[in-house]
XYZ file of C-alpha atoms in Angstrom:
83
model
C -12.977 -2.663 10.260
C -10.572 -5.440 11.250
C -8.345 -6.401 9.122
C -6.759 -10.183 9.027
C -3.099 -9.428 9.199
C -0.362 -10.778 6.833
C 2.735 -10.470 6.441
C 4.843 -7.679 4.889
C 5.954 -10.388 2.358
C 2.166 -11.294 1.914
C 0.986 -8.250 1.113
C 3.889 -7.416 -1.673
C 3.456 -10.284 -3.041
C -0.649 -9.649 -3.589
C 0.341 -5.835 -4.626
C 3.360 -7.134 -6.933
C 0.778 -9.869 -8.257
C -2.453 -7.135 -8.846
C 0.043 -4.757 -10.627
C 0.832 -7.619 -13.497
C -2.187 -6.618 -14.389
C -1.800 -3.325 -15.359
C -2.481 -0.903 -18.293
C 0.022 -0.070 -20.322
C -0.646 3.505 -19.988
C -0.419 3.540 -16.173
C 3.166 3.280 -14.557
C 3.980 1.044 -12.188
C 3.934 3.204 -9.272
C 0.967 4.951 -9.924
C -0.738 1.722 -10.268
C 0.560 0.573 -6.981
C -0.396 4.128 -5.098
C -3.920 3.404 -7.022
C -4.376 0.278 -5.626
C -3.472 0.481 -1.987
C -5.529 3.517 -2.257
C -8.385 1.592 -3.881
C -7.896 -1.517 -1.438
C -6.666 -0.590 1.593
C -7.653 3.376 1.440
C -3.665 4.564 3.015
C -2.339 5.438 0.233
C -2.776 9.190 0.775
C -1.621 8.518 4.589
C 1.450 7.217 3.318
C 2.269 9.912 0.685
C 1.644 12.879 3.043
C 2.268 11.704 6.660
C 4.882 8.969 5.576
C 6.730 11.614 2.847
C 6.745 8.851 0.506
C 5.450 9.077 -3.203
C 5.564 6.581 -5.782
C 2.773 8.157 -7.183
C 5.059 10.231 -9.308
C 8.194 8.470 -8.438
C 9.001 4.397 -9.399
C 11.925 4.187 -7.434
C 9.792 4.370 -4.576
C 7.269 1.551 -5.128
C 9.213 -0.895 -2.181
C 9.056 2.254 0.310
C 5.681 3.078 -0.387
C 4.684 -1.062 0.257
C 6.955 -1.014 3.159
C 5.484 1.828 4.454
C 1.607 1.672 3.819
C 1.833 -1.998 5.076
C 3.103 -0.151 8.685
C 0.180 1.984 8.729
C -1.792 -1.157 7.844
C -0.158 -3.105 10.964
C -0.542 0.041 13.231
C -4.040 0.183 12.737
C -4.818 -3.699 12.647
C -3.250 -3.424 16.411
C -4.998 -0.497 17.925
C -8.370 -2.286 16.743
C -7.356 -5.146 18.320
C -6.289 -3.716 21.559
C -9.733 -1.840 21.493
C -11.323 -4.832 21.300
């Protein structure tokens, strides 16, 4: 799948935006893990290859963005290139 690339700013902004949304029950960075998981399907990558949880931890909700939108990039260029 080929993904239309935007930018890092882009995509916090739509994650930042979705999470308004929320349930009150659900923190804010298990939403956010949710979603990217949901959406973009990295969200594991980034927890386990990245080290970087906001699953269970809030203060890492920028990170985790940060980081899945890297694995997001990396993969929007290899499909490219193998094109």
């Amino acid at each position: 799948i080929f993904i239309t690339m935007f930018t890092l700013e882009e995509f916090k902004k739509e994650v930042l935006t979705a999470m308004e949304g929320r349930p009150e029950w659900c923190r804010k960075g298990q939403f956010v893990f949710n979603y990217i998981d949901e959406v973009y399907h990295v969200a594991r990558t980034v927890q386990f290859k990245g080290g970087i949880d906001c699953f269970h931890n809030d203060n890492n909700i920028d990170k985790f963005i940060e980081c899945a939108y890297r694995y997001l990039k990396e993969y929007n260029d290899y499909v490219k290139a193998q094109s």
